[in-house]
CSV table of C-alpha atoms and ligand atoms in Angstrom, one decimal:
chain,number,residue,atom,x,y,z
A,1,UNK,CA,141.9,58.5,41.0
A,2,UNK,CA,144.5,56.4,42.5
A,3,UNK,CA,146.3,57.8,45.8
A,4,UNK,CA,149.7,59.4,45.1
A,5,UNK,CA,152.0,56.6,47.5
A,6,UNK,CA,155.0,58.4,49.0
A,7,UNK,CA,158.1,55.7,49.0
A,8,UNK,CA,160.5,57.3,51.3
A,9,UNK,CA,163.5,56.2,50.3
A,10,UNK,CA,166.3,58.1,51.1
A,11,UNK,CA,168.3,59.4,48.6
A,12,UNK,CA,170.4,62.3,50.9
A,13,UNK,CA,174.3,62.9,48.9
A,14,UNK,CA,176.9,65.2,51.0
A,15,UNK,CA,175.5,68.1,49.7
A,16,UNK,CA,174.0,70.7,52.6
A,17,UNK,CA,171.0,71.9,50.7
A,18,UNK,CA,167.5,70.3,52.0
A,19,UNK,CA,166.6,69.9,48.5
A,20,UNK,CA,169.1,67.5,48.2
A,21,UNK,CA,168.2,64.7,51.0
A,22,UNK,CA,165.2,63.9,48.6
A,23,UNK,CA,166.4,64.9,44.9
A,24,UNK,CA,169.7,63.1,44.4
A,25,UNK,CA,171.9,65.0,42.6
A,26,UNK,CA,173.8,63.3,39.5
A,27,UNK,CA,175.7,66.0,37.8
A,28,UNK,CA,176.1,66.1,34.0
A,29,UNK,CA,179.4,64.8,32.4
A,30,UNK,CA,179.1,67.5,30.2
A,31,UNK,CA,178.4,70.7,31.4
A,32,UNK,CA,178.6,73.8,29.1
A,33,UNK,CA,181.5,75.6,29.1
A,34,UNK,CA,181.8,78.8,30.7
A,35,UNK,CA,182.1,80.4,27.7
A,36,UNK,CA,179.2,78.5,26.0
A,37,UNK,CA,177.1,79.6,28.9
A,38,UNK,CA,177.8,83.3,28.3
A,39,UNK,CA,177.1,83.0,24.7
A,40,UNK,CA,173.4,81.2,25.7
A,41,UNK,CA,172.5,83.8,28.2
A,42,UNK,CA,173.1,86.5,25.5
A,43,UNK,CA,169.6,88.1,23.6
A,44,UNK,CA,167.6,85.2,25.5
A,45,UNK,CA,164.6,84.6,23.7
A,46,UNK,CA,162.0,82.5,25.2
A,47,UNK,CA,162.1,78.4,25.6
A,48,UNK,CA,164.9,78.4,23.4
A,49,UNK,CA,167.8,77.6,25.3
A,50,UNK,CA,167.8,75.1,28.5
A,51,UNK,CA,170.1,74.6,31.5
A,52,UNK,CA,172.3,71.6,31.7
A,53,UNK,CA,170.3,69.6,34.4
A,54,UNK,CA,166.7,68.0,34.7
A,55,UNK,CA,165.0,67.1,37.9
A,56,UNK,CA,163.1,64.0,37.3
A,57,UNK,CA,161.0,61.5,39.2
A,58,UNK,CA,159.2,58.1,38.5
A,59,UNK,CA,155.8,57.2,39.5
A,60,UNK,CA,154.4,53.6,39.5
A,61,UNK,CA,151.1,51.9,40.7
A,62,UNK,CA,153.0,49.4,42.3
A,63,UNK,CA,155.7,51.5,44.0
A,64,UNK,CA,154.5,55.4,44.1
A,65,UNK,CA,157.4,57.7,43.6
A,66,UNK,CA,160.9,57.1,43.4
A,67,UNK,CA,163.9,57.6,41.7
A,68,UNK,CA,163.7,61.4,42.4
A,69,UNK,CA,167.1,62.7,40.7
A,70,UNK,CA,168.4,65.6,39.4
A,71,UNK,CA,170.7,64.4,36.2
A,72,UNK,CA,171.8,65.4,32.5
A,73,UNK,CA,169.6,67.7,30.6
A,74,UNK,CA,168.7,65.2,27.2
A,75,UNK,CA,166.1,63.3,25.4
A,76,UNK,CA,163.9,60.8,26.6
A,77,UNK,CA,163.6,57.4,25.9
A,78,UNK,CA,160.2,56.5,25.5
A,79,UNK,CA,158.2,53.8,24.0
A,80,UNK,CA,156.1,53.9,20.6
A,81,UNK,CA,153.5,52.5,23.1
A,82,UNK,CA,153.4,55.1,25.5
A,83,UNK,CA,150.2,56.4,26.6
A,84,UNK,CA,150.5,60.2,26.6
A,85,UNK,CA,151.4,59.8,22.6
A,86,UNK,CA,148.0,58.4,22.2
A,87,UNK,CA,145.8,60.0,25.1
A,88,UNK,CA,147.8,63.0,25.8
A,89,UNK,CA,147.9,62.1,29.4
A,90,UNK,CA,149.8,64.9,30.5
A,91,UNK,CA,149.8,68.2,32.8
A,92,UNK,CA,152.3,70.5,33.4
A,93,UNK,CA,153.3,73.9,34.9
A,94,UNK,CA,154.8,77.3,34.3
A,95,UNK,CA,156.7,79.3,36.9
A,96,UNK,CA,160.4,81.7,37.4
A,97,UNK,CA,162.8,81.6,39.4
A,98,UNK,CA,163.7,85.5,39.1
A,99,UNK,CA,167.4,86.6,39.8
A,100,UNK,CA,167.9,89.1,42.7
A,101,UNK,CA,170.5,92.5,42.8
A,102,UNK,CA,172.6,90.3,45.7
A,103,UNK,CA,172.7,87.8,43.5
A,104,UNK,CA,169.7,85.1,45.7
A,105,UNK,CA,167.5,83.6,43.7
A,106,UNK,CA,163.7,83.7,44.4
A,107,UNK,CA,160.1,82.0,43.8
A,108,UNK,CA,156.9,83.1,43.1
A,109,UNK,CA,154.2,81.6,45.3
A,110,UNK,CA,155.1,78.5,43.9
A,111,UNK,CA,153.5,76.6,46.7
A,112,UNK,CA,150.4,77.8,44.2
A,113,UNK,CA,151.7,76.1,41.1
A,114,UNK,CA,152.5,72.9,43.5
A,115,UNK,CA,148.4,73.0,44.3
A,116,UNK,CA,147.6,73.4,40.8
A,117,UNK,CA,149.7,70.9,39.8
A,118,UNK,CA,148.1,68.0,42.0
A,119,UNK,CA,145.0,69.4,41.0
A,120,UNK,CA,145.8,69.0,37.2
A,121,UNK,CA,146.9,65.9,38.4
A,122,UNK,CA,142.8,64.7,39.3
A,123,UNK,CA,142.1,65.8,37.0
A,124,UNK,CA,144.0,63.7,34.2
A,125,UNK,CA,143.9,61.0,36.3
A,126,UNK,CA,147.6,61.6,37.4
A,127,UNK,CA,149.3,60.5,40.7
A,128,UNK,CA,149.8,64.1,42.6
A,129,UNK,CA,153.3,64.6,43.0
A,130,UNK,CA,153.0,65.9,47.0
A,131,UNK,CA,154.1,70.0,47.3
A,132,UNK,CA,156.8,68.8,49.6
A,133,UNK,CA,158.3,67.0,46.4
A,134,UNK,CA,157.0,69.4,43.4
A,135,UNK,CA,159.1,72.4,45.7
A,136,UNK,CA,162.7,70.2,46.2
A,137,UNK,CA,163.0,69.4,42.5
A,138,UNK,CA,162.4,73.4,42.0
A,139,UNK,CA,165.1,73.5,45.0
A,140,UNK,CA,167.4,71.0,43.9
A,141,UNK,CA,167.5,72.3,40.0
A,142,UNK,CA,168.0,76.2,41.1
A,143,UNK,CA,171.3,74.9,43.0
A,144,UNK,CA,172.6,72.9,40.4
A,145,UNK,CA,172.2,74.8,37.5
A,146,UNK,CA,172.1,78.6,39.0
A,147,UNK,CA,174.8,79.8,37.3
A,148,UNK,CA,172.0,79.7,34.4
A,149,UNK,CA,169.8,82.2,36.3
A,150,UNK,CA,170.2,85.5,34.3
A,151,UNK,CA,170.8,88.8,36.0
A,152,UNK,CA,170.5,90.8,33.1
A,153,UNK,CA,166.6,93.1,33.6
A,154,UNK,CA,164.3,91.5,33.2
A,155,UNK,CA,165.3,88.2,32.3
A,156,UNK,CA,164.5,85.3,34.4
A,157,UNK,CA,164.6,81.4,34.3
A,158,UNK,CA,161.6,79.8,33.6
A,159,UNK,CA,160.8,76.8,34.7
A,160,UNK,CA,158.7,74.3,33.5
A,161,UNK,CA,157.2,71.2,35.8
A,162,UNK,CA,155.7,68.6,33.3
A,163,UNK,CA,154.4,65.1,34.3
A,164,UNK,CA,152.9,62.1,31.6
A,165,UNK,CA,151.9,58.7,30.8
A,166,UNK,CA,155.0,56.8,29.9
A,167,UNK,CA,153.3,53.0,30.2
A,168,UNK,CA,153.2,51.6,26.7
A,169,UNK,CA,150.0,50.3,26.7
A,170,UNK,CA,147.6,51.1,23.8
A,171,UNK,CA,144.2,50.4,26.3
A,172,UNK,CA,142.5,53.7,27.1
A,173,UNK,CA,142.9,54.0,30.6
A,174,UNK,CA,145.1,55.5,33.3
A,175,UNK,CA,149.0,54.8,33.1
A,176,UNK,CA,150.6,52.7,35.6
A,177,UNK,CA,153.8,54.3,35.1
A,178,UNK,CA,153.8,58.1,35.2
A,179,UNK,CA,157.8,60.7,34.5
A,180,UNK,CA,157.6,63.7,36.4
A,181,UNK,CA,160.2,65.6,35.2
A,182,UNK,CA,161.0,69.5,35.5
A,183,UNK,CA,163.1,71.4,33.0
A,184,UNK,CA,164.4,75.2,33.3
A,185,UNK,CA,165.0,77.6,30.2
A,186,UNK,CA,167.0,81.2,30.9
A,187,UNK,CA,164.6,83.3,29.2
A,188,UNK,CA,164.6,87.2,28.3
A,189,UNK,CA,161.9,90.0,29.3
A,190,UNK,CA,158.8,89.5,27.4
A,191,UNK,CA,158.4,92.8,26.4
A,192,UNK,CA,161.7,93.9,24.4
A,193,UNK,CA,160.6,97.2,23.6
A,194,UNK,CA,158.9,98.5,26.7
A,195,UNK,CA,155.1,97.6,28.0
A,196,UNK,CA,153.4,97.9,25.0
A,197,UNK,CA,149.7,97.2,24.8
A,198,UNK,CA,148.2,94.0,22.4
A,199,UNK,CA,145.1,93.4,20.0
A,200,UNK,CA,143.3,90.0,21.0
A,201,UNK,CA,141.1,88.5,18.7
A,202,UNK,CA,137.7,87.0,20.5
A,203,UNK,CA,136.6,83.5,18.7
A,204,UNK,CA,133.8,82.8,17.4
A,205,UNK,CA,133.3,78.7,16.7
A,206,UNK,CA,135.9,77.4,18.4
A,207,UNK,CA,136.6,76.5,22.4
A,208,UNK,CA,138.9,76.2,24.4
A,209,UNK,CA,137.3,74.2,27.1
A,210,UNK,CA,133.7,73.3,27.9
A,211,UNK,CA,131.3,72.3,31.2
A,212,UNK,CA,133.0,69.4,32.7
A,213,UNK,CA,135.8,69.2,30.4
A,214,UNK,CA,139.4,70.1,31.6
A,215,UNK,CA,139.3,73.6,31.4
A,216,UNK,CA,140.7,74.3,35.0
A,217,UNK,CA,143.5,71.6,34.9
A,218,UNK,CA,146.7,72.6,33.4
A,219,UNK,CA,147.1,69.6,30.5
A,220,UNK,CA,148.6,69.7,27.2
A,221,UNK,CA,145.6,69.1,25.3
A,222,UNK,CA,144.0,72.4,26.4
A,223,UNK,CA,146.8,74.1,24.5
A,224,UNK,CA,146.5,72.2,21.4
A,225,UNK,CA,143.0,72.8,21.2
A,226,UNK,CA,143.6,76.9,20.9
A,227,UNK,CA,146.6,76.1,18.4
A,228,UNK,CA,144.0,76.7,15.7
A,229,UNK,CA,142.1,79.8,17.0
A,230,UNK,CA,145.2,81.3,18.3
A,231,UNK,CA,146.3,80.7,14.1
A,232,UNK,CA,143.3,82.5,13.4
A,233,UNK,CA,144.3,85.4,16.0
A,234,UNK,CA,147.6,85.5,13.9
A,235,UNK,CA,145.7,85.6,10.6
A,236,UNK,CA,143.3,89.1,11.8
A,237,UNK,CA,146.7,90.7,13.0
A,238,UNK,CA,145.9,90.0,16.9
A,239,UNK,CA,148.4,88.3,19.1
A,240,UNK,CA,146.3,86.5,21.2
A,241,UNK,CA,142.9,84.9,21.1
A,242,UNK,CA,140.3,85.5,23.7
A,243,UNK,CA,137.8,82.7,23.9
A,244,UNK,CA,133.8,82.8,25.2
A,245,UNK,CA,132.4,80.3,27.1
A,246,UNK,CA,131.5,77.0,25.0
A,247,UNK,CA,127.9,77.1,26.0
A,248,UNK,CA,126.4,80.0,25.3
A,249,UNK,CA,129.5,82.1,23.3
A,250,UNK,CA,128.1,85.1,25.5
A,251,UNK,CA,130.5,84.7,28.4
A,252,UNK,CA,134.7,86.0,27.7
A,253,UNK,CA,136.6,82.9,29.7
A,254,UNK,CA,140.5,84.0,29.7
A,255,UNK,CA,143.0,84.1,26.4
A,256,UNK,CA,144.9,81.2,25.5
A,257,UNK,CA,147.5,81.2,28.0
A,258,UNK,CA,146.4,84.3,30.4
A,259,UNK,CA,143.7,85.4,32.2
A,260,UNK,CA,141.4,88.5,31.7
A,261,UNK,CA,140.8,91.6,33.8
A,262,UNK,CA,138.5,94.8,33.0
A,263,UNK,CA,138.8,98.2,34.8
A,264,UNK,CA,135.7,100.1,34.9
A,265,UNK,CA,135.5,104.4,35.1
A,266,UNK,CA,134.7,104.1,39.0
A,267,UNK,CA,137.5,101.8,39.7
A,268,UNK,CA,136.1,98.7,40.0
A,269,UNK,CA,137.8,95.5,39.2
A,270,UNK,CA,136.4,93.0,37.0
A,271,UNK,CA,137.3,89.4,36.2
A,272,UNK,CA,135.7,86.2,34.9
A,273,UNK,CA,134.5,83.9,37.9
A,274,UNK,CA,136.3,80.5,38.4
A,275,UNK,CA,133.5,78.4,36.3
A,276,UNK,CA,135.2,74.9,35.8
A,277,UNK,CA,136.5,76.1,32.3
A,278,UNK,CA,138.7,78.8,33.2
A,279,UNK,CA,142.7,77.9,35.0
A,280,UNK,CA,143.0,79.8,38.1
A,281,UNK,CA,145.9,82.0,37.5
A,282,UNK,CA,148.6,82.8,40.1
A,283,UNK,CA,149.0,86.2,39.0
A,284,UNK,CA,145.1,86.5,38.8
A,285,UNK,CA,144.5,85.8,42.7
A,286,UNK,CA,147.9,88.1,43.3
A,287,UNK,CA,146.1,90.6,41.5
A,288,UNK,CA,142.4,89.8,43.3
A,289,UNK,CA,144.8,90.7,46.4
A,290,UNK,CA,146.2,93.3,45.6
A,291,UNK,CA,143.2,95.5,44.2
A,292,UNK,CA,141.3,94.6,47.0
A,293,UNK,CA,143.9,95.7,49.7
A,294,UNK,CA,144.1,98.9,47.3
A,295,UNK,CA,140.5,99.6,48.5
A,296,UNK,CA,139.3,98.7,44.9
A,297,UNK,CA,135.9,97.3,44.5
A,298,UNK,CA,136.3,93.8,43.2
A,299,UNK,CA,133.9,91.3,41.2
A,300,UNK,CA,134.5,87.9,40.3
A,301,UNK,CA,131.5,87.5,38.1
A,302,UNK,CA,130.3,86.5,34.5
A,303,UNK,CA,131.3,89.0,31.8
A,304,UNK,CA,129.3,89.2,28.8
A,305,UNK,CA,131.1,89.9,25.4
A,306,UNK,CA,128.6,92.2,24.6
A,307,UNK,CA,129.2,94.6,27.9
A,308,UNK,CA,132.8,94.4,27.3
A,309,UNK,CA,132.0,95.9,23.6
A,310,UNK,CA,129.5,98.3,25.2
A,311,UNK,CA,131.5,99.6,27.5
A,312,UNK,CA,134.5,100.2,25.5
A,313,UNK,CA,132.4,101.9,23.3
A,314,UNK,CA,131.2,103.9,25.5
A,315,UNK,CA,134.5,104.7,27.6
A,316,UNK,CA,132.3,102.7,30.8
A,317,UNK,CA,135.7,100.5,30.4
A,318,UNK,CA,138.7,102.3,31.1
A,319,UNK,CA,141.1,99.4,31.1
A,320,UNK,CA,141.7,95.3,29.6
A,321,UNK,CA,144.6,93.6,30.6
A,322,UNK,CA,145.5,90.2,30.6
A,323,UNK,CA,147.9,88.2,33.5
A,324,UNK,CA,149.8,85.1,33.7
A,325,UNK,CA,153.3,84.4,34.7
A,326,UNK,CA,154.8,84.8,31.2
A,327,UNK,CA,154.4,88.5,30.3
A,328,UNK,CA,153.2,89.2,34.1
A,329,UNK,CA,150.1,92.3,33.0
A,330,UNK,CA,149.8,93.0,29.5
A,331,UNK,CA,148.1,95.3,28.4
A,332,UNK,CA,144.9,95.0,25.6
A,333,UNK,CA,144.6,98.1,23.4
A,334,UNK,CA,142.4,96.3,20.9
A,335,UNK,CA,139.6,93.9,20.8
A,336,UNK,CA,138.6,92.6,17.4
A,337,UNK,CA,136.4,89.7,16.5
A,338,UNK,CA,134.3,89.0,13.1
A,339,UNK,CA,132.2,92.4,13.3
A,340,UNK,CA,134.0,94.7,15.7
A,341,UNK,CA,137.4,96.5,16.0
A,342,UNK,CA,137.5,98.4,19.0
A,343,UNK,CA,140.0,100.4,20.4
A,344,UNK,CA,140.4,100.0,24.7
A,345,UNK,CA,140.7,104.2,25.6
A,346,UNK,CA,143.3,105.5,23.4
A,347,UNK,CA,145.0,102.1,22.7
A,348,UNK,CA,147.6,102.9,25.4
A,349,UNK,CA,148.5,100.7,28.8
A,350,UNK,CA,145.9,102.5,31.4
A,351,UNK,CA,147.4,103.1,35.0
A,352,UNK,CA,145.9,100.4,36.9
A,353,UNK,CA,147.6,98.2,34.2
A,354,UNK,CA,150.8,99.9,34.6
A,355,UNK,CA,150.6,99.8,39.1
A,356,UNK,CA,150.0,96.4,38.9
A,357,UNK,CA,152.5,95.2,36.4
A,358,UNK,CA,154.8,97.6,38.4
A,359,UNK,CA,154.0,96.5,41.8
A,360,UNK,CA,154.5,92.7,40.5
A,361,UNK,CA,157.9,93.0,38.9
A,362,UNK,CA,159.0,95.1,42.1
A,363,UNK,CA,158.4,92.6,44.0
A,364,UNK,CA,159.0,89.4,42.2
A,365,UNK,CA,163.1,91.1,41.5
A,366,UNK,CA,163.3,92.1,44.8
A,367,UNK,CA,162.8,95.8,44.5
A,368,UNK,CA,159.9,96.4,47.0
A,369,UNK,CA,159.3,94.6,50.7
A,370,UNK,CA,157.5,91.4,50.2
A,371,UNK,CA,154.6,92.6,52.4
A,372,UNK,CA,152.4,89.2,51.7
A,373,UNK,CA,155.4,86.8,52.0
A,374,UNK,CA,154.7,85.9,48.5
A,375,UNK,CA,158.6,85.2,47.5
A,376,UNK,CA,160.5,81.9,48.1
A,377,UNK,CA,164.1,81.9,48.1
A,378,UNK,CA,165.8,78.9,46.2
A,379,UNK,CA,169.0,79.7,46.6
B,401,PLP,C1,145.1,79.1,30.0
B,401,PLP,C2,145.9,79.9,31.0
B,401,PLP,N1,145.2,80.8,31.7
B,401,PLP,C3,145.8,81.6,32.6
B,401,PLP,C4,147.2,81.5,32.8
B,401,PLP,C5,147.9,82.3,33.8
B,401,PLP,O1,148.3,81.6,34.9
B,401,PLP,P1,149.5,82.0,35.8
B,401,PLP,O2,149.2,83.4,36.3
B,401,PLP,O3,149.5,81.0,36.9
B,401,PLP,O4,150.7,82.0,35.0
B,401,PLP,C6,147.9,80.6,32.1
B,401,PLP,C7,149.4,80.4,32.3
B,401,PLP,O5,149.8,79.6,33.0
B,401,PLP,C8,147.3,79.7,31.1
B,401,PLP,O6,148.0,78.9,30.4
C-alpha cells in the first residue's frame, strides 16, 4: 500500500465557503434550466437523475492528489487500457445529504463513510483520499448544486463517492494514476407506499465474500458478485438476497447491500459480528448505539441460519430487519430459501423495527434534537 501524498496546492476562488479553498469551483456552462430542474425533481426515482456538478480529484504515484475541482456533470474520458476495466480496481461510497424544514442541508456521520472509504481504499490497493478532502468535495458539491436537494418528504440527495484505476496499463498491479470523483442524484423515499415489510431469499451456492477476500471494503466487484444471487432472489419472488458465510454456509453475513438485525422475545438485539466478510454499516453501529442506550441487551455474535429458522418458527424471534443508508430499517416479513418459507411474526414491521426506523428519519430530517451530534451541516 502506497502512502496517500497530500500536494497542498492551493486552489482557494472568492467564494466564502471552507469547502472552497481546497475544491475549486468551475461551474457548468450549462446548467439546467429552472424549469428543467422542477421537472427532474418531480416523482424522483432512485439514481436516475443527477445534479449538474461533479466533484473530482486526481491521484498519481508521482504527485499524490491534485487537481481537486468541482466542474460539469458528464462523461469520462478514459482509456481502453484503463485498469479498473480489466481489474475492477475500484471502491466507492453511498451517503445523503437530507433537506431540512429551514431549508439547511445536513450529513449523516459522514466522517464514517470518509473512514470506510480509506479503508476500502487498503484494501484495493487505493491511495486514501484523507477525511479532510473526502468531506470538502461532499461540502463543495452541496453548495454548488443545492438547489438540487429536494424538500419534498422524504426525498433526499444521494450521494455517491467513487474512486478507480484510470492508468492504462494492461499489467496486473496497482494503478499509478487513480479519479476520485463524487457524483449526487436527487432521489425519492424508498418506500412509496409506506414502511412495508420484504421477503429475502437466503443463498445457497453462491457468496458474496469469503475469509480474506474483500468482503469489508466497499469495491464494485463485491456487487457484481451478488448480481446473480440477487437474480435468483428476483426469480423466488424475494427482493433481496441474504447470503451465509462462504465457509461453512451455516453463518447469515448481511444482504446484498444491507446489513441484518434480529429481535428476540426478551428484547435482545442481535447482529452478525464484524468477521472480515461483512461491511460495517453506518446505520448498523447507529443502531448498535441506539439499542444499547435504550437499555437493550446487545450481541454482536455469529448467527446460525438454522437458529434464525428455529426461532421464527417458534415465535423465539419477534423481529428481522435489515439497515443501510438506502431504505434506512426495512423491515423482513419473510425468509425463504430452497426448503423453507417462513413468515417473521405475522409478516408485519414489529415495533423495534418501526422506533428505530422512526428515531433515524427524525433525526437525519431534523425532526428530533441530535443528541449524539451525529448530523453535519453542508450548507
Ligand atoms: C453490502 C452492504 N452492507 C451493508 C450496507 C449498509 O451500510 P450503510 O449503513 O453504511 O449504508 C451497505 C450499503 O452501503 C452495503 O452495500
Amino acid at each position: 500500500m502506497r502512502p496517500a501524498q497530500q500536494e497542498d496546492t492551493d486552489m482557494s476562488s472568492d467564494l466564502s465557503s471552507p469547502a472552497t479553498q481546497t475544491f475549486e469551483i468551475r461551474p457548468s456552462a450549462h446548467p439546467r434550466s429552472l424549469a428543467q430542474r422542477r421537472q427532474a425533481l418531480t416523482d424522483l426515482a432512485f439514481g436516475t437523475v443527477f445534479t449538474d456538478h461533479m466533484a473530482r480529484a486526481t491521484w498519481t504515484a508521482e504527485r499524490g492528489w491534485s487537481d481537486r475541482r468541482v466542474e460539469a456533470y458528464g462523461p469520462l474520458s478514459l482509456d481502453p487500457a484503463a485498469a479498473v476495466l480489466h481489474y475492477a480496481q475500484e471502491i466507492f461510497e453511498g451517503l445523503k445529504a437530507y433537506r431540512h424544514e429551514d431549508g439547511s442541508v445536513w450529513a449523516f456521520r459522514p466522517e464514517l463513510n470518509a473512514a470506510r472509504f480509506a479503508a476500502s481504499a487498503r484494501r484495493l490497493a487505493l491511495p486514501e483520499l484523507p477525511e479532510a478532502d473526502f468531506l470538502a468535495s461532499i461540502d463543495a458539491l452541496a453548495h454548488t448544486d443545492v438547489e438540487w436537494v429536494p424538500s419534498s418528504p422524504g426525498s433526499t440527495l444521494y450521494l455517491r463517492p467513487f474512486m478507480f484505476a484510470s492508468e492504462a496499463f494492461l499489467g496486473v498491479r496497482p494503478s499509478r494514476q487513480v479519479e476520485y470523483l463524487l457524483i449526487a442524484s436527487p432521489s425519492g423515499p424508498y418506500f412509496t407506499s409506506g414502511f412495508s415489510p420484504v421477503s429475502i431469499w437466503v443463498a445457497e451456492g453462491f457468496h458474496r465474500a469469503g475469509p480474506g477476500g474483500t468482503g469489508a471494503a466497499k469495491c464494485g466487484g463485491n456487487y457484481a458478485a451478488s448480481l446473480l444471487p440477487q437474480q435468483q432472489a428476483a426469480d423466488n419472488g424475494c427482493a433481496q438476497v441474504c447470503f451465509l458465510d462462504a465457509a461453512t454456509e451455516t453463518y447469515i453475513e448481511e444482504l446484498g447491500g444491507m446489513n441484518m438485525f434480529v429481535i428476540t422475545r426478551d428484547g435482545a438485539v442481535h447482529t452478525p459480528e464484524l468477521s472480515g466478510t461483512i461491511l460495517e454499516g453506518v446505520t448498523r453501529r447507529s443502531i448498535l448505539q441506539l439499542v444499547a442506550d435504550d437499555g437493550r441487551e446487545v450481541h454482536e455474535r455469529p448467527i446460525t441460519l438454522a437458529e434464525v429458522k428455529e426461532g421464527v418458527a417458534d415465535g423465539t424471534i419477534t423481529e428481522v430487519f435489515a439497515c443501510g443508508t438506502a431504505a434506512v430499517v426495512t423491515p423482513i416479513g419473510t425468509l425463504k430459501g430452497t426448503d423453507f418459507d417462513l413468515t417473521v411474526g405475522d409478516g408485519s414491521a414489529g415495533p423495534v423495527t418501526e422506533d428505530l426506523y422512526t428515531h433515524l428519519t427524525d433525526l437525519q430530517f431534523g425532526r428530533r434534537a441530535d443528541d449524539y451530534g451525529w448530523m453535519r451541516r453542508l450548507v
